[in-house]
Amino acid sequence: MGRSILVVGGGIGGMAAALALHRAGQAVELIESDPAWNALGAGLTLNGGALRAFADLGMLEPVLEAGFASVGPVRACDADGNVLSQGASTPMFGEGIPNMGGILRPRLHGVMRRAIEAAGIKVRTGLSAESYAEAEDHIRVTASDGASAEHRFVVAADGLFSRTRAALFPDLPGPAFTGQGCWRAVVSRPADVTATWVYSAQYAKAGFNPISQDLMYLYLLESAPGNPWIDAADWLPLLKERLSRFGGHFRAIVEELSEQSLINYRPLESILMPRPWHKGRVLIVGDAAHATTPHIGYGAGMAIEDAVVLGQMVGRYEGTAALFTDFTQRRFERCRTILEGSVAIGQMEMDDAPFADQRALSASLGAAIREPI
């Protein structure tokens, strides 16, 4: 089988890349800097495009079993919970693929980790890639423990604050703050919440999405001028206060929120690497290349799509330069459209743009996501 491909990063994008390459008949290894290889965060919205990509990886069934397949349309509401519009209920991503779903991040991590282990992919944790030495037909990677090994090429999926991107492209600017912050938490799912609900208010948007039979994931997007630091000790009272402006289900949500609700707050940052996405035998993918905002729930989807496309292409090329160039050519415009559109929705929220204009942009991005990858 020859030299292995090294995947750097054991998050969603890295595990998806390792699985896709393995399915394509490639020898793969993965390293992850977290010794415990844990998943952080609360819930995750899975757009139908992301579920389609999981289907391409042969993982749709276990993902849906661990999460929730939405039933019924997405509902867009005003701040009081009055429904203003509804999305389509008919399948849009192919037979057997829900239009929307959700899952707890640790559960998705567990599903993907078990798939990695079942595939026999070698994983080393507590390690990062420290240096790369290019040769004519391979790349030598030295890890943080001092050990080095030769690989066919490297797939860097080490996230928004990618050390690989910073090391290989030192002149590129880092992630940029978009002007918004995002609150997330997990609460009980009422029986009538079987799909996503979105509430719009002035300069803010909140919503929730089922992630299991008994839980749902909620979020609040708000303007955050100056990107203030918010101490974790203040998250619970501040989130309660901020959600109190919303009616409908949010009245019960505010009462339920507690220290056990997996509350977190993060400023929203994004980055889109210009082409090329590679240097030598190292390819940058996922959030490391194109980290977006959560406005259309497609950051993970783009990373999984990267993996699917790389798996489709890898066996057709002998050299890495053409493979990486053609991969980026196939992915760049799609990722740019989704990323820039998602950031634009956030800007419209901060500008308090008309609801109809925001929905129109969301609909156009939904159509883009439905296009084949």
Coordinates of C-alpha atoms in Angstrom, one line a residue:
M1 CA 0.0 0.0 0.0
G2 CA 3.0 2.3 0.3
R3 CA 3.5 5.2 2.6
S4 CA 0.6 6.3 4.7
I5 CA -1.3 9.6 4.6
L6 CA -1.1 11.6 7.8
V7 CA -4.1 13.4 9.1
V8 CA -3.4 16.2 11.6
G9 CA -6.4 16.8 13.9
G10 CA -8.9 14.5 15.4
G11 CA -12.0 16.7 15.2
I12 CA -15.0 16.2 12.8
G13 CA -13.0 17.3 9.7
G14 CA -9.9 15.2 10.6
M15 CA -11.9 12.1 11.4
A16 CA -14.0 12.4 8.3
A17 CA -10.9 12.8 6.2
A18 CA -9.3 9.7 7.7
L19 CA -12.4 7.7 7.1
A20 CA -12.8 8.9 3.6
L21 CA -9.2 8.1 2.7
H22 CA -9.5 4.7 4.3
R23 CA -12.6 3.9 2.3
A24 CA -10.7 4.9 -0.8
G25 CA -8.1 2.2 0.0
Q26 CA -5.4 4.5 1.4
A27 CA -3.2 3.8 4.4
V28 CA -4.0 6.5 6.9
E29 CA -2.7 7.6 10.3
L30 CA -4.1 10.4 12.5
I31 CA -2.5 12.5 15.3
E32 CA -4.5 14.6 17.7
S33 CA -3.0 17.1 20.2
D34 CA -5.6 16.5 23.0
P35 CA -4.3 13.5 25.0
A36 CA -7.9 12.6 26.0
W37 CA -9.2 13.1 22.4
N38 CA -12.4 14.6 23.8
A39 CA -15.1 16.7 22.1
L40 CA -16.0 20.1 23.5
G41 CA -19.2 22.0 23.0
A42 CA -23.0 21.4 23.2
G43 CA -25.2 20.6 20.3
L44 CA -24.6 20.7 16.6
T45 CA -27.0 21.4 13.8
L46 CA -26.6 19.0 10.8
N47 CA -28.0 20.5 7.6
G48 CA -29.2 18.0 5.1
G49 CA -26.1 18.6 3.1
A50 CA -24.0 17.5 6.0
L51 CA -26.2 14.4 6.4
R52 CA -25.8 13.7 2.6
A53 CA -22.0 13.8 3.1
F54 CA -22.3 11.4 6.1
A55 CA -24.2 9.1 3.8
D56 CA -21.3 9.3 1.3
L57 CA -19.1 8.1 4.2
G58 CA -21.4 5.3 5.0
M59 CA -22.2 6.9 8.4
L60 CA -25.7 8.3 8.1
E61 CA -27.4 5.6 10.0
P62 CA -25.2 5.7 13.2
V63 CA -25.2 9.5 13.1
L64 CA -29.0 9.6 13.1
E65 CA -29.3 6.9 15.7
A66 CA -27.1 9.0 18.0
G67 CA -28.9 12.3 17.2
F68 CA -32.2 13.4 15.8
A69 CA -33.7 13.5 12.3
S70 CA -35.9 16.6 12.1
V71 CA -39.6 16.0 11.2
G72 CA -41.6 18.9 9.6
P73 CA -40.5 22.3 8.4
V74 CA -38.1 24.9 9.8
R75 CA -40.2 27.6 11.4
A76 CA -39.1 31.3 11.3
C77 CA -40.8 33.4 14.0
D78 CA -40.8 36.9 15.4
A79 CA -39.5 37.6 18.9
D80 CA -42.8 36.5 20.5
G81 CA -42.9 33.2 18.7
N82 CA -45.4 34.0 16.1
V83 CA -44.6 32.0 13.0
L84 CA -43.8 34.2 10.0
S85 CA -42.7 31.5 7.5
Q86 CA -42.0 27.8 7.1
G87 CA -39.5 25.9 5.1
A88 CA -40.2 22.9 2.9
S89 CA -41.0 19.5 4.4
T90 CA -40.4 17.5 1.2
P91 CA -37.0 15.7 1.0
M92 CA -34.4 17.9 -0.7
F93 CA -31.2 15.9 -0.4
G94 CA -32.1 12.5 -1.7
E95 CA -34.1 9.5 -0.6
G96 CA -33.7 8.7 3.1
I97 CA -31.8 11.9 3.9
P98 CA -33.5 14.3 6.3
N99 CA -33.5 18.0 5.4
M100 CA -32.2 18.8 8.9
G101 CA -30.9 17.0 12.0
G102 CA -29.0 17.6 15.2
I103 CA -26.7 15.8 17.6
L104 CA -24.7 16.4 20.8
R105 CA -21.1 17.1 19.8
P106 CA -19.8 14.4 22.2
R107 CA -22.1 11.9 20.7
L108 CA -21.0 12.7 17.2
H109 CA -17.4 12.5 18.3
G110 CA -18.1 9.1 19.8
V111 CA -19.8 7.8 16.6
M112 CA -16.9 8.9 14.5
R113 CA -14.2 7.7 16.9
R114 CA -15.8 4.3 17.0
A115 CA -15.7 4.2 13.2
I116 CA -12.0 5.2 13.2
E117 CA -11.3 2.4 15.6
A118 CA -13.4 -0.2 13.7
A119 CA -11.5 0.7 10.5
G120 CA -8.2 0.0 12.2
I121 CA -6.8 3.5 11.6
K122 CA -3.8 4.2 13.7
V123 CA -4.3 7.1 16.1
R124 CA -1.8 8.8 18.3
T125 CA -3.0 11.4 20.8
G126 CA -1.2 14.1 22.7
L127 CA 0.9 14.9 19.7
S128 CA 1.1 17.7 17.2
A129 CA 3.2 18.0 14.0
E130 CA 6.2 20.2 14.7
S131 CA 8.1 20.3 11.4
Y132 CA 7.9 19.1 7.8
A133 CA 10.8 18.1 5.5
E134 CA 9.9 17.7 1.8
A135 CA 11.4 15.0 -0.4
E136 CA 10.8 14.0 -4.0
D137 CA 8.3 11.3 -3.3
H138 CA 7.3 11.8 0.4
I139 CA 7.3 14.2 3.3
R140 CA 9.0 13.6 6.7
V141 CA 6.9 14.8 9.6
T142 CA 8.5 15.3 13.1
A143 CA 6.0 15.1 15.9
S144 CA 6.0 16.9 19.2
D145 CA 7.5 13.8 20.9
G146 CA 10.5 14.0 18.6
A147 CA 9.6 10.9 16.5
S148 CA 9.6 11.3 12.8
A149 CA 8.1 9.3 10.0
E150 CA 7.7 9.4 6.2
H151 CA 4.3 9.9 4.7
R152 CA 2.9 10.2 1.2
F153 CA 1.3 13.5 2.1
V154 CA -0.4 15.4 5.1
V155 CA -4.0 16.5 5.5
A156 CA -4.1 19.3 8.0
A157 CA -7.5 19.5 9.7
D158 CA -6.4 21.3 12.9
G159 CA -9.2 23.8 13.1
L160 CA -9.8 27.5 13.1
F161 CA -6.6 28.3 14.9
S162 CA -4.6 25.9 12.7
R163 CA -0.9 25.7 13.7
T164 CA -0.2 24.1 10.4
R165 CA -1.7 27.0 8.4
A166 CA 0.2 29.5 10.6
A167 CA 3.5 27.7 10.1
L168 CA 3.3 27.1 6.3
F169 CA 1.5 30.4 5.5
P170 CA 2.9 32.9 8.0
D171 CA 1.9 35.9 6.0
L172 CA -1.8 35.1 5.9
P173 CA -4.0 37.0 8.4
G174 CA -5.6 34.9 11.1
P175 CA -9.3 34.5 11.8
A176 CA -11.3 37.7 11.8
F177 CA -14.0 38.6 14.4
T178 CA -17.3 39.1 12.6
G179 CA -18.9 41.4 15.2
Q180 CA -21.2 38.9 16.8
G181 CA -21.1 36.4 19.7
C182 CA -22.9 33.1 19.9
W183 CA -24.4 31.5 23.0
R184 CA -25.2 27.8 23.1
A185 CA -26.9 25.5 25.6
V186 CA -28.7 22.2 25.8
V187 CA -32.2 21.9 27.4
S188 CA -35.2 19.6 27.4
R189 CA -37.1 19.1 24.1
P190 CA -40.8 19.8 24.2
A191 CA -42.9 17.2 22.3
D192 CA -43.9 19.7 19.6
V193 CA -40.3 20.7 18.7
T194 CA -39.5 18.2 16.0
A195 CA -37.5 20.6 13.7
T196 CA -35.7 23.9 13.9
W197 CA -37.4 27.0 15.2
V198 CA -35.7 30.5 14.7
Y199 CA -36.8 33.6 16.5
S200 CA -35.8 37.1 15.2
A201 CA -35.5 40.2 17.3
Q202 CA -33.7 43.5 16.8
Y203 CA -30.0 42.9 16.5
A204 CA -30.4 39.3 17.7
K205 CA -31.6 35.9 16.6
A206 CA -32.3 32.8 18.7
G207 CA -33.4 29.3 18.0
F208 CA -33.4 25.7 18.9
N209 CA -33.0 22.4 17.2
P210 CA -33.7 18.8 18.4
I211 CA -30.6 16.7 19.1
S212 CA -32.1 13.6 20.7
Q213 CA -35.5 12.2 21.7
D214 CA -35.4 14.3 25.0
L215 CA -32.9 17.2 24.3
M216 CA -32.6 20.2 22.1
Y217 CA -29.8 22.6 21.4
L218 CA -30.4 26.3 21.6
Y219 CA -28.4 29.2 20.4
L220 CA -28.5 33.0 20.6
L221 CA -26.6 35.2 18.0
E222 CA -26.1 38.8 19.1
S223 CA -24.1 41.9 18.2
A224 CA -20.9 42.1 20.3
P225 CA -19.3 45.5 19.7
G226 CA -15.7 45.5 20.7
N227 CA -15.7 41.7 21.3
P228 CA -15.9 41.9 25.1
W229 CA -14.6 39.1 27.3
I230 CA -17.4 37.3 29.2
D231 CA -16.3 35.3 32.2
A232 CA -17.7 31.7 32.3
A233 CA -19.1 32.4 35.8
D234 CA -21.4 35.0 34.3
W235 CA -22.7 32.8 31.4
L236 CA -25.9 31.5 33.1
P237 CA -27.4 34.8 34.4
L238 CA -26.4 36.7 31.3
L239 CA -27.9 34.1 28.9
K240 CA -31.1 34.1 31.0
E241 CA -31.3 37.8 30.8
R242 CA -30.6 37.9 27.0
L243 CA -33.2 35.3 26.2
S244 CA -35.9 37.0 28.3
R245 CA -36.8 39.2 25.4
F246 CA -38.1 36.2 23.5
G247 CA -41.5 34.6 24.0
G248 CA -43.0 31.2 23.0
H249 CA -40.9 28.3 24.1
F250 CA -38.2 30.6 25.4
R251 CA -40.2 31.4 28.5
A252 CA -39.9 27.8 29.7
I253 CA -36.3 27.6 28.4
V254 CA -35.2 30.5 30.6
E255 CA -36.7 28.8 33.6
E256 CA -35.0 25.5 32.9
L257 CA -31.5 26.9 32.2
S258 CA -29.0 25.9 34.9
E259 CA -25.3 25.1 35.4
Q260 CA -26.0 21.7 33.9
S261 CA -27.2 23.1 30.6
L262 CA -23.7 23.0 28.9
I263 CA -23.8 26.8 28.4
N264 CA -21.0 28.3 26.4
Y265 CA -20.3 31.6 24.7
R266 CA -17.9 32.3 21.9
P267 CA -17.1 35.3 19.7
L268 CA -17.7 34.4 16.0
E269 CA -14.6 34.4 13.8
S270 CA -14.2 33.3 10.2
I271 CA -11.4 32.7 7.8
L272 CA -11.2 31.8 4.1
M273 CA -7.7 30.9 2.8
P274 CA -7.0 32.2 -0.6
R275 CA -5.8 29.6 -3.1
P276 CA -3.6 27.5 -2.9
W277 CA -4.7 25.5 0.1
H278 CA -1.5 23.5 0.0
K279 CA 2.2 23.9 0.3
G280 CA 4.3 21.1 -1.0
R281 CA 2.8 17.8 0.3
V282 CA 0.6 19.4 3.0
L283 CA -3.1 20.2 2.2
I284 CA -5.2 22.4 4.5
V285 CA -8.9 21.4 4.9
G286 CA -11.9 22.0 7.0
D287 CA -12.0 24.9 9.4
A288 CA -8.3 25.4 9.0
A289 CA -9.0 26.5 5.4
H290 CA -12.6 27.9 5.5
A291 CA -14.1 28.4 9.0
T292 CA -17.5 29.9 8.8
T293 CA -20.2 31.2 11.2
P294 CA -23.2 29.1 12.4
H295 CA -25.9 31.1 10.6
I296 CA -26.8 28.3 8.2
G297 CA -25.4 25.4 10.2
Y298 CA -22.8 24.3 7.7
G299 CA -19.3 24.6 9.2
A300 CA -19.2 20.9 9.9
G301 CA -20.9 20.1 6.6
M302 CA -18.2 21.8 4.6
A303 CA -15.5 19.9 6.5
I304 CA -17.2 16.6 5.9
E305 CA -17.6 17.5 2.2
D306 CA -13.9 18.2 2.0
A307 CA -13.3 14.6 3.2
V308 CA -15.8 13.1 0.8
V309 CA -14.3 14.9 -2.2
L310 CA -10.7 14.1 -1.2
G311 CA -11.7 10.4 -0.9
Q312 CA -13.2 10.5 -4.3
M313 CA -10.2 12.1 -5.9
V314 CA -7.2 10.6 -4.2
G315 CA -7.0 7.4 -6.2
R316 CA -7.0 9.2 -9.6
Y317 CA -3.6 11.0 -9.1
E318 CA -0.1 9.8 -8.8
G319 CA 1.4 13.2 -7.7
T320 CA 0.1 15.5 -5.0
A321 CA 0.5 18.8 -6.7
A322 CA -2.2 18.1 -9.3
L323 CA -4.4 16.4 -6.7
F324 CA -4.3 19.3 -4.3
T325 CA -4.7 21.9 -7.0
D326 CA -7.8 20.2 -8.5
F327 CA -9.2 19.5 -5.0
T328 CA -9.0 23.2 -4.2
Q329 CA -10.4 24.1 -7.6
R330 CA -13.4 21.9 -6.9
R331 CA -14.0 23.1 -3.4
F332 CA -13.1 26.8 -3.3
E333 CA -16.0 28.6 -4.9
R334 CA -18.6 26.4 -3.1
C335 CA -16.9 27.1 0.3
R336 CA -16.6 30.8 -0.5
T337 CA -20.2 31.1 -1.4
I338 CA -21.4 29.4 1.8
L339 CA -18.9 31.2 4.1
E340 CA -19.4 34.7 2.7
G341 CA -23.2 34.2 2.6
S342 CA -23.2 33.0 6.2
V343 CA -21.1 36.0 7.4
A344 CA -23.4 38.3 5.4
I345 CA -26.5 37.0 7.2
G346 CA -24.7 37.9 10.5
Q347 CA -24.0 41.4 9.2
M348 CA -27.7 41.7 8.2
E349 CA -28.7 40.8 11.8
M350 CA -26.3 43.4 13.2
D351 CA -27.8 45.9 10.7
D352 CA -31.4 44.9 11.7
A353 CA -32.1 44.3 8.0
P354 CA -35.7 43.4 7.0
F355 CA -36.7 39.8 7.9
A356 CA -37.6 39.1 4.3
D357 CA -34.1 40.0 3.1
Q358 CA -32.5 37.7 5.6
R359 CA -34.8 34.9 4.7
A360 CA -34.1 35.4 1.0
L361 CA -30.3 35.1 1.5
S362 CA -30.8 32.0 3.7
A363 CA -32.9 30.5 0.9
S364 CA -30.3 31.2 -1.8
L365 CA -27.6 29.6 0.4
G366 CA -29.9 26.6 1.0
A367 CA -30.1 26.2 -2.8
A368 CA -26.4 26.4 -3.1
I369 CA -25.9 23.7 -0.4
R370 CA -28.3 21.4 -2.3
E371 CA -26.1 21.5 -5.3
P372 CA -23.9 18.4 -5.9
I373 CA -20.5 18.7 -4.3

